């Protein structure tokens, strides 16, 4: 089957990871895959099967005016339509609202199945009004609209209206993408003793990840649990603010911000507890990965994803969204109970097998008729 994949770019991110995973899977099972991007300026982070043809239509730049943006997108639609007419794919799969709207317009009247997918929670994404309006108009023309959680599906049904919605969550990362050979242990990186216990978090250092909440919650419990350290792997615009907060709380010896890691699985398996403190999520892949490593997980019940992944007090702990004191209390209870951490971690490892790559990819296969 001839399948065309469409996404804005191929940089680091959850949408890009899933797009490449789908492309690799279908290429490995004998389908002819073309991956179309609108921007060529991003480094390809994730492994791409060499059988996949990559095409950049290169209209992803920024415009200085509304008229310029309109002209750029019209040119992009015309390029997409010409390419669709030339390549004649049987199925087009597109990720992210802008790409979805453009491909739905470009494919009108052409004989191809179009599946679009939202990879974030639009209730908290910064969506320009014009794209949201176009989304409301165009999504009804999609053969399928794939969403990641039931909560987002309910929102789309009320805010966008009738369309062919289906929920397919993200799969577990197979092998944890870009994992490099193991070099230094986590405690060596942090320069702490083997007796130290570690709370771990991973993600871009951005405001919506709520790492300021996590540092505040950790500060509340640390006085009673001085053996514990907090490590937050990632980079981003909030680094300076987070470091300043740790210093302000006199916790900079116990709160570590070592930057990016190319060995997230090893860092997770050497930790004792995982915490997700986000203000909002689309679908938290890192939560799945932590649970797959057998870590007890504490998470805000933020929109969207954690409440559909964690069964409270069975394979993790859910805390009221934004409740810093509640987060600290949940962490303290697990810090004090080795047995409870072990039970939750073991249950977590079993429960996330429902997100095994083979199971999730088979649902995409079924929807495409690609089996």
mmCIF file of N, CA and C in Angstrom, residues 7-20 35 37-47 54 177-178 204:
data_model
loop_
_atom_site.group_PDB
_atom_site.id
_atom_site.type_symbol
_atom_site.label_atom_id
_atom_site.label_comp_id
_atom_site.label_asym_id
_atom_site.label_seq_id
_atom_site.Cartn_x
_atom_site.Cartn_y
_atom_site.Cartn_z
ATOM 1 N N UNK A 7 3.919 15.803 8.408
ATOM 2 C CA UNK A 7 4.159 16.447 9.696
ATOM 3 C C UNK A 7 4.972 17.711 9.436
ATOM 4 N N UNK A 8 4.895 18.672 10.341
ATOM 5 C CA UNK A 8 5.598 19.939 10.121
ATOM 6 C C UNK A 8 7.097 19.762 9.991
ATOM 7 N N UNK A 9 7.710 19.009 10.910
ATOM 8 C CA UNK A 9 9.159 18.817 10.892
ATOM 9 C C UNK A 9 9.495 17.525 11.620
ATOM 10 N N UNK A 10 10.779 17.186 11.649
ATOM 11 C CA UNK A 10 11.218 15.946 12.293
ATOM 12 C C UNK A 10 12.234 16.215 13.395
ATOM 13 N N UNK A 11 11.938 17.153 14.269
ATOM 14 C CA UNK A 11 12.811 17.422 15.397
ATOM 15 C C UNK A 11 12.498 16.514 16.565
ATOM 16 N N UNK A 12 12.931 16.927 17.758
ATOM 17 C CA UNK A 12 12.686 16.150 18.975
ATOM 18 C C UNK A 12 11.286 16.433 19.492
ATOM 19 N N UNK A 13 10.507 15.391 19.732
ATOM 20 C CA UNK A 13 9.164 15.577 20.266
ATOM 21 C C UNK A 13 8.352 14.309 20.167
ATOM 22 N N UNK A 14 7.255 14.260 20.934
ATOM 23 C CA UNK A 14 6.429 13.060 20.969
ATOM 24 C C UNK A 14 5.756 12.762 19.646
ATOM 25 N N UNK A 15 5.241 13.804 18.968
ATOM 26 C CA UNK A 15 4.573 13.596 17.685
ATOM 27 C C UNK A 15 5.545 13.033 16.652
ATOM 28 N N UNK A 16 6.759 13.597 16.628
ATOM 29 C CA UNK A 16 7.777 13.135 15.683
ATOM 30 C C UNK A 16 8.171 11.682 15.965
ATOM 31 N N UNK A 17 8.250 11.354 17.252
ATOM 32 C CA UNK A 17 8.612 9.984 17.620
ATOM 33 C C UNK A 17 7.575 8.984 17.128
ATOM 34 N N UNK A 18 6.297 9.296 17.335
ATOM 35 C CA UNK A 18 5.241 8.380 16.923
ATOM 36 C C UNK A 18 5.139 8.319 15.398
ATOM 37 N N UNK A 19 5.306 9.461 14.741
ATOM 38 C CA UNK A 19 5.273 9.474 13.278
ATOM 39 C C UNK A 19 6.360 8.573 12.692
ATOM 40 N N UNK A 20 7.589 8.672 13.203
ATOM 41 C CA UNK A 20 8.660 7.826 12.691
ATOM 42 C C UNK A 20 8.427 6.359 13.053
ATOM 43 N N UNK A 35 7.455 10.280 3.576
ATOM 44 C CA UNK A 35 7.263 11.146 4.725
ATOM 45 C C UNK A 35 7.507 12.587 4.285
ATOM 46 N N UNK A 37 7.564 16.630 5.051
ATOM 47 C CA UNK A 37 7.670 17.670 6.071
ATOM 48 C C UNK A 37 7.577 19.036 5.399
ATOM 49 N N UNK A 38 7.244 20.037 6.214
ATOM 50 C CA UNK A 38 7.152 21.407 5.707
ATOM 51 C C UNK A 38 8.411 22.207 6.005
ATOM 52 N N UNK A 39 9.300 21.656 6.805
ATOM 53 C CA UNK A 39 10.511 22.370 7.201
ATOM 54 C C UNK A 39 11.690 21.417 7.179
ATOM 55 N N UNK A 40 12.822 21.906 6.660
ATOM 56 C CA UNK A 40 14.025 21.080 6.559
ATOM 57 C C UNK A 40 15.079 21.467 7.581
ATOM 58 N N UNK A 41 14.757 22.377 8.492
ATOM 59 C CA UNK A 41 15.784 22.934 9.368
ATOM 60 C C UNK A 41 15.949 22.174 10.675
ATOM 61 N N UNK A 42 15.212 21.077 10.845
ATOM 62 C CA UNK A 42 15.304 20.318 12.089
ATOM 63 C C UNK A 42 16.162 19.064 11.891
ATOM 64 N N UNK A 43 17.024 18.804 12.888
ATOM 65 C CA UNK A 43 17.802 17.577 12.876
ATOM 66 C C UNK A 43 16.882 16.389 13.132
ATOM 67 N N UNK A 44 17.084 15.304 12.380
ATOM 68 C CA UNK A 44 16.279 14.101 12.598
ATOM 69 C C UNK A 44 16.816 13.384 13.831
ATOM 70 N N UNK A 45 16.015 13.324 14.877
ATOM 71 C CA UNK A 45 16.440 12.731 16.146
ATOM 72 C C UNK A 45 16.203 11.224 16.147
ATOM 73 N N UNK A 46 15.109 10.795 15.555
ATOM 74 C CA UNK A 46 14.693 9.402 15.651
ATOM 75 C C UNK A 46 15.069 8.629 14.394
ATOM 76 N N UNK A 47 15.403 7.372 14.603
ATOM 77 C CA UNK A 47 15.834 6.513 13.494
ATOM 78 C C UNK A 47 14.733 6.379 12.459
ATOM 79 N N UNK A 54 11.899 10.504 2.048
ATOM 80 C CA UNK A 54 11.629 11.745 2.769
ATOM 81 C C UNK A 54 11.579 12.905 1.778
ATOM 82 N N UNK A 177 13.986 5.459 22.666
ATOM 83 C CA UNK A 177 14.592 6.019 21.477
ATOM 84 C C UNK A 177 15.941 6.667 21.771
ATOM 85 N N UNK A 178 16.910 6.426 20.859
ATOM 86 C CA UNK A 178 18.247 7.033 20.904
ATOM 87 C C UNK A 178 19.042 6.641 22.151
ATOM 88 N N UNK A 204 11.091 18.616 28.973
ATOM 89 C CA UNK A 204 11.577 19.944 28.633
ATOM 90 C C UNK A 204 11.372 20.884 29.812
#
